[in-house]
Short mmCIF file of C-alpha atoms and ligand atoms in Angstrom, two decimals:
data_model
loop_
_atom_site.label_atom_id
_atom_site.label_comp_id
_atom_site.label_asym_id
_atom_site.label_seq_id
_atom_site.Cartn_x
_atom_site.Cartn_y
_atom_site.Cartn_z
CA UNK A 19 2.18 -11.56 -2.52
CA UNK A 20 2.44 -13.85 -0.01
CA UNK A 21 0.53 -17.36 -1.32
CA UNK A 22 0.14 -18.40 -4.77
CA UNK A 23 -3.65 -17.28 -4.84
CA UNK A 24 -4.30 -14.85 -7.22
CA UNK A 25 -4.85 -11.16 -5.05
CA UNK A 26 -7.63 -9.85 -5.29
CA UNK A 27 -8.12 -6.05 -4.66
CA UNK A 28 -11.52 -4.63 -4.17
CA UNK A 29 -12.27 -1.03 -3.60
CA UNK A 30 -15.41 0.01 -1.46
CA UNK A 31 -16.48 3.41 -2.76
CA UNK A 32 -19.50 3.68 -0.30
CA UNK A 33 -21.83 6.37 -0.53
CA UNK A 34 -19.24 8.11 -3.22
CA UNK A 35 -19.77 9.09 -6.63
CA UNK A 36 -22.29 10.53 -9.28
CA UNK A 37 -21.72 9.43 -12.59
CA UNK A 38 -18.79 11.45 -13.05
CA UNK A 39 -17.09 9.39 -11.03
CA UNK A 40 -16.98 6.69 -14.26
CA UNK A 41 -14.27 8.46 -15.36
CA UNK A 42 -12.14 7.44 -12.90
CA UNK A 43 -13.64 3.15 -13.77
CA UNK A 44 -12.26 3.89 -17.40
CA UNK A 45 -8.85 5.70 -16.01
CA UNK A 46 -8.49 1.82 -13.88
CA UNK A 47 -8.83 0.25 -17.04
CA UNK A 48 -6.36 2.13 -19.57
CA UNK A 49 -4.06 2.10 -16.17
CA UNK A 50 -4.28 -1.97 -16.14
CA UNK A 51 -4.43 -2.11 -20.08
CA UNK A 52 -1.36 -0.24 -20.14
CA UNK A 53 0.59 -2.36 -17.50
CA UNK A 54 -0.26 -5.87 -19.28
CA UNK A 55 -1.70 -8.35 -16.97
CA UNK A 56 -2.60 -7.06 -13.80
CA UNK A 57 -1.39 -9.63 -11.27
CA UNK A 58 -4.57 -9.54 -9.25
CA UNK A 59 -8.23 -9.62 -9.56
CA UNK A 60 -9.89 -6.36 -9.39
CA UNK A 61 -13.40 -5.23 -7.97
CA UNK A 62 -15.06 -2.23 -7.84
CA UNK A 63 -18.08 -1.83 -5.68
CA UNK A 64 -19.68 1.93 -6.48
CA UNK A 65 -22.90 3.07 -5.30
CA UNK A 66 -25.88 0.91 -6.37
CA UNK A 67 -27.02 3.94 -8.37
CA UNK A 68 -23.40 3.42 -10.73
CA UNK A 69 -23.75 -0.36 -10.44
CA UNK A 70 -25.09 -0.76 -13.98
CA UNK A 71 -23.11 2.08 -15.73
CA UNK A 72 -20.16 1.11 -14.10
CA UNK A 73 -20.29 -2.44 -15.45
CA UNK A 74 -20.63 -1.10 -18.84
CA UNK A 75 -17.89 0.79 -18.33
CA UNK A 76 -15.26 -1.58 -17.30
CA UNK A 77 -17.37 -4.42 -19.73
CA UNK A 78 -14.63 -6.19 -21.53
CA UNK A 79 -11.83 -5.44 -18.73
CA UNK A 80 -9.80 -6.94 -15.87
CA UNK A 81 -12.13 -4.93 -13.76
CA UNK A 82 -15.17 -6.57 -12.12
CA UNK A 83 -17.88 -4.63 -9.89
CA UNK A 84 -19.88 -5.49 -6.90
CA UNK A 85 -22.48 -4.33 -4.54
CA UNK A 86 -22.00 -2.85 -1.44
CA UNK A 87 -25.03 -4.65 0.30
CA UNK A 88 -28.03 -6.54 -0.68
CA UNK A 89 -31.42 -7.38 1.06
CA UNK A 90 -31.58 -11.04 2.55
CA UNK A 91 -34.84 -11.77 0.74
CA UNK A 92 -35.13 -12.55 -2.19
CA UNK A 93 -37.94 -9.62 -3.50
CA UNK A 94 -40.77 -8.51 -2.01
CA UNK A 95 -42.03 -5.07 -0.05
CA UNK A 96 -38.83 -3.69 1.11
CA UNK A 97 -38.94 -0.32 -0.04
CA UNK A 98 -35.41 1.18 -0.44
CA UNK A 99 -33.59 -1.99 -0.56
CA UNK A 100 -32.02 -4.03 -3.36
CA UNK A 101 -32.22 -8.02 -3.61
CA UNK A 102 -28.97 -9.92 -5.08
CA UNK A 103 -30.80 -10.83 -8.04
CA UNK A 104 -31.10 -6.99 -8.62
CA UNK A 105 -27.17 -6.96 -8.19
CA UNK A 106 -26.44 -9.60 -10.65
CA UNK A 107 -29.35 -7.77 -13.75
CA UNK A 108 -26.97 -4.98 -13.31
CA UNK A 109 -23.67 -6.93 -13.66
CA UNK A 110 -21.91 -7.40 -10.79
CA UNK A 111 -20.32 -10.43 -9.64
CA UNK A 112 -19.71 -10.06 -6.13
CA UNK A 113 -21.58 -8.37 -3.31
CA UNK A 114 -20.04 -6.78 0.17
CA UNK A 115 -22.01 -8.08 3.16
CA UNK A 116 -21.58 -7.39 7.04
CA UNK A 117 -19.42 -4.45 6.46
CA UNK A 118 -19.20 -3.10 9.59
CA UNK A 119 -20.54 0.17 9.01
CA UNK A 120 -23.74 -1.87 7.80
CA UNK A 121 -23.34 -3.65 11.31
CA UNK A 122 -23.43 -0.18 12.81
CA UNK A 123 -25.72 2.03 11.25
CA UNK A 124 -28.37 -0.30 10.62
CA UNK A 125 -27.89 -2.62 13.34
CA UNK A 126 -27.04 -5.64 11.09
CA UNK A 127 -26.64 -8.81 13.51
CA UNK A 128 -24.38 -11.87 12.05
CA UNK A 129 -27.10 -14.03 11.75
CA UNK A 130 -28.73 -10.92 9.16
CA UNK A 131 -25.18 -11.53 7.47
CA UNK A 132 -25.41 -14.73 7.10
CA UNK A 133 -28.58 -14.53 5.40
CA UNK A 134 -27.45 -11.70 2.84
CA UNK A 135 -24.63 -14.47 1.87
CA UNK A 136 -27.18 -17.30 1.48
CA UNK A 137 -29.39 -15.15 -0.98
CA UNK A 138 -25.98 -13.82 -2.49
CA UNK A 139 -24.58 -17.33 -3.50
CA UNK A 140 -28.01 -18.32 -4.68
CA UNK A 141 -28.25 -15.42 -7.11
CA UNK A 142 -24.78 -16.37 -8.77
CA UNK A 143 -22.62 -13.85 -6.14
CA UNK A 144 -19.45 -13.98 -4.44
CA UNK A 145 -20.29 -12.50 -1.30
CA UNK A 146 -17.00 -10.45 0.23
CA UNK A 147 -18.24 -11.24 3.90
CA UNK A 148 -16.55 -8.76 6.55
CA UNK A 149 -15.43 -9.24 10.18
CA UNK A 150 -13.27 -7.31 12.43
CA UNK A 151 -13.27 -6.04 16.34
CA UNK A 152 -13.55 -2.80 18.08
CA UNK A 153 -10.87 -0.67 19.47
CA UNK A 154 -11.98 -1.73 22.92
CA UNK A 155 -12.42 -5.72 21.84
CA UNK A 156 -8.68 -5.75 20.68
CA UNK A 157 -7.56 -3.86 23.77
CA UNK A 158 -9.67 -6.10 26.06
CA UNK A 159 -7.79 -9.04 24.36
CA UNK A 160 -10.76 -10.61 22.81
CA UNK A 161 -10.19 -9.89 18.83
CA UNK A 162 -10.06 -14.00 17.87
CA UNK A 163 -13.06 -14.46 19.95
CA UNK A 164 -15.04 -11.89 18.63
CA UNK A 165 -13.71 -12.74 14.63
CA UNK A 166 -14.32 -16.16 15.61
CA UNK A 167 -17.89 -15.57 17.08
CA UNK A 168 -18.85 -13.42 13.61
CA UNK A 169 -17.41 -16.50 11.46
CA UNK A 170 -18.83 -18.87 12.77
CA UNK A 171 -22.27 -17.12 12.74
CA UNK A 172 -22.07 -14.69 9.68
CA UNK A 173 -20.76 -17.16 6.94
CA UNK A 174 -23.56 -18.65 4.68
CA UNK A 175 -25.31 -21.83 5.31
CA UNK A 176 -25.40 -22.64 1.56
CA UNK A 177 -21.82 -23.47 -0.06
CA UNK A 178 -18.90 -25.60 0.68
CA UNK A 179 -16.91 -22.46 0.77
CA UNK A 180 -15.39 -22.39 -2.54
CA UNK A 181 -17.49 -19.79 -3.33
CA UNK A 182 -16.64 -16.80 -0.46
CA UNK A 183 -13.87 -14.05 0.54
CA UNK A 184 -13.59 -13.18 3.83
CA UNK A 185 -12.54 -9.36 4.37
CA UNK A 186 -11.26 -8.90 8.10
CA UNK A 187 -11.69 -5.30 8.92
CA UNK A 188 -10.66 -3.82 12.29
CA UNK A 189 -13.36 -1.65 12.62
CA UNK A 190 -10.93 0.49 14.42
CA UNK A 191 -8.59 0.94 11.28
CA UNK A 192 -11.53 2.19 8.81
CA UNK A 193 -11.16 5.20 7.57
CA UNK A 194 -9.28 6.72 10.23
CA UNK A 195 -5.48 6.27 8.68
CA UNK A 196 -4.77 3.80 11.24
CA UNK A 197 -3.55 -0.01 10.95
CA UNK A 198 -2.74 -3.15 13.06
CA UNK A 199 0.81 -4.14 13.67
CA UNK A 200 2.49 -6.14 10.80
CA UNK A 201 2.30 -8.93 13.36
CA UNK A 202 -1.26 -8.62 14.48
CA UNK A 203 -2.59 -8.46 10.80
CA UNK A 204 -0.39 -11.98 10.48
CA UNK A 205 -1.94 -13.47 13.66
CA UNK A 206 -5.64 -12.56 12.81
CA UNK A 207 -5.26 -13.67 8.87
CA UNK A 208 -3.66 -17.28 10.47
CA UNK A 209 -6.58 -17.39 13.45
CA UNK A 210 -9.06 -17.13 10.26
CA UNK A 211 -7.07 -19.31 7.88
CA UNK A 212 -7.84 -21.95 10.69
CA UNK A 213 -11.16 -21.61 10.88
CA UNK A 214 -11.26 -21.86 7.27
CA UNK A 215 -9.71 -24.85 6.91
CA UNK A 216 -11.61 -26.28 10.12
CA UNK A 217 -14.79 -25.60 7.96
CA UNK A 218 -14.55 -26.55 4.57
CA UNK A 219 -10.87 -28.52 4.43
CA UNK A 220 -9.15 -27.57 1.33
CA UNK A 221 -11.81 -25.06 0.33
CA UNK A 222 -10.88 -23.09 3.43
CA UNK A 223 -7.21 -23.14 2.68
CA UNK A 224 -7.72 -21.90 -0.82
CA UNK A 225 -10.38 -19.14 0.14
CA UNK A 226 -8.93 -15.70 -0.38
CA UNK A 227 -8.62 -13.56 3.06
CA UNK A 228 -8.55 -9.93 2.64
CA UNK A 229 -7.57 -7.16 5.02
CA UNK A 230 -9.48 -3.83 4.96
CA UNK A 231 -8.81 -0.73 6.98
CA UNK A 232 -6.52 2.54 5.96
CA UNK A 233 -5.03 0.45 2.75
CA UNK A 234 -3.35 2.97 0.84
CA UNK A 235 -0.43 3.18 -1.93
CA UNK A 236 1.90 3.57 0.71
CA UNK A 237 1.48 0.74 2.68
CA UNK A 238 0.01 -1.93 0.44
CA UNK A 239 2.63 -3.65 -0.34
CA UNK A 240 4.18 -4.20 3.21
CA UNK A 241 0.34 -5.32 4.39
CA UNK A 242 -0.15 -7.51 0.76
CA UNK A 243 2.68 -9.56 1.98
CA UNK A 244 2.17 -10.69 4.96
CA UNK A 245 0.95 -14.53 5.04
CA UNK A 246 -2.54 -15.58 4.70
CA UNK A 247 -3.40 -11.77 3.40
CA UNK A 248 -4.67 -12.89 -0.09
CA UNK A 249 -5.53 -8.95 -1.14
CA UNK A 250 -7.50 -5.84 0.26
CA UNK A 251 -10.01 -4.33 1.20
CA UNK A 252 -10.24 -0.53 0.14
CA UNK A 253 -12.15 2.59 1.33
CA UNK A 254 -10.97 6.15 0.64
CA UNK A 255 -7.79 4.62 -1.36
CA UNK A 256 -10.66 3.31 -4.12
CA UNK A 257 -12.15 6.39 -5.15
CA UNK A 258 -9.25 7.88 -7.44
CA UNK A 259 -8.15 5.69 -10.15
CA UNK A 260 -4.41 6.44 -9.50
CA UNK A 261 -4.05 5.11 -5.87
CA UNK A 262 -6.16 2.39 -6.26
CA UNK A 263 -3.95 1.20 -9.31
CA UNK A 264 -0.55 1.83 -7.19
CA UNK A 265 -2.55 -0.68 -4.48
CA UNK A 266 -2.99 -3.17 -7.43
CA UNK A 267 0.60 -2.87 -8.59
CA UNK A 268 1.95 -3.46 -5.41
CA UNK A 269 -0.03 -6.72 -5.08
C1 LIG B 330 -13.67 -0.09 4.00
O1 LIG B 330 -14.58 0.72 3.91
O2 LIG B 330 -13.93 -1.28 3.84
C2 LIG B 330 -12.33 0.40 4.28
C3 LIG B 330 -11.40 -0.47 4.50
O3 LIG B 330 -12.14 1.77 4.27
P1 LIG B 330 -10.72 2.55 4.32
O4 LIG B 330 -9.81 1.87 3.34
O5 LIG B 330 -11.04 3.94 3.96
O6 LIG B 330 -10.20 2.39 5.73
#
């Protein structure tokens, strides 16, 4: 790794997984028993249908789990949606918010964002709070701007920042097997590490900073050491036990 903060690698399993899919949450966890200490934090985030089972079954592991999402109030009549407080009952300890695919397909502004991560740190949550460009912001030239804009309006209100992960996601590079340059991942993980640090001082230079988008066994550990990456994000790498551990062991 590149800093002396612990890594942390998450994996994002989306709409993936029945409960057969456990099987592969109790693979992870004779994979890290049998390695000894895993060098990084781990975090699974399954479907909010697994959430509880899956906390039961990596309950007295290495391996924590998290939401993928959670509603910005705190209950009330919002049929369909889950509240953080929900999230925590059923044993997570860290929630996903502005993914971008959230952004996306439910229109999800920053300022919704920065709500969800409000409610999330007042239930007890870390909230993993995603940014990231376009294709056609990075080619325009305006990636920092457009990071910078999402910071500075998606991050919570409530905190002093000791308490959040940013996850920068080119929304370009999910899912579609494509990455950033060595050097561009560097450059965005420094323009955030500033605003970080312009924030919440030594909070922001100890806040973990992961990159998401096309993580996989084969190129984790050239992307997990680049400065100012402090773990990853991880899609369609998360969903079998096996690569996701080779991400972890390359941390
Ligand atoms: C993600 O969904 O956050 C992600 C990074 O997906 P993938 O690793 O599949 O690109």
């Amino acid at each position: 790794m590149s800093t002396d903060k612990r890594p942390l690698i998450a994996g994002n399993w989306k709409m993936n997984g029945t409960g057969a899919a456990l099987a592969e949450i109790s693979r992870l966890r004779n994979l890290v028993a049998d390695s000894g200490a895993a060098r990084a934090d781990i975090l699974i985030c399954p479907p909010a249908t697994l959430l509880h089972r899956a906390s039961e079954t990596a309950s007295g592991s290495a391996i924590a789990v998290g939401g993928q999402d959670c509603h910005a109030a705190a209950s009330g009549a919002h049929t369909g949606d889950i509240s953080a407080q929900m999230l925590t009952d059923a044993g997570a300890t860290h929630v996903i918010v502005g993914h971008s695919e959230r952004r996306t397909d439910h229109g999800e502004t920053s300022a919704d964002v920065r709500a969800k991560a409000d409610v999330a740190l007042g239930a007890g949550l870390i909230p993993v709070i995603c940014v990231g460009e376009t294709e056609a912001e990075r080619e325009a030239g305006s990636a920092n701007r457009v990071v910078a804009d999402q910071f500075a309006s998606s991050l919570p209100d409530y905190g002093d920042g000791t308490e959040i992960i940013i996850a920068y996601e080119p929304v370009w590079a999910i899912g579609t097997g494509k990455t950033p340059t060595i050097a561009d991942i560097a450059d965005m993980h420094a323009h955030i590490r500033q605003l970080l640090v312009e924030r919440f001082g030594e909070a922001g230079a100890a806040a973990r900073i992961l990159y998401g988008g096309s993580v996989k066994p084969s190129n984790a550990e050239e992307i997990l050491s680049v400065p100012n990456v402090d773990g990853a994000l991880v899609g369609g790498a998360s969903l079998k036990a096996d690569d996701f551990f080779a991400i972890v062991a390359a941390s």
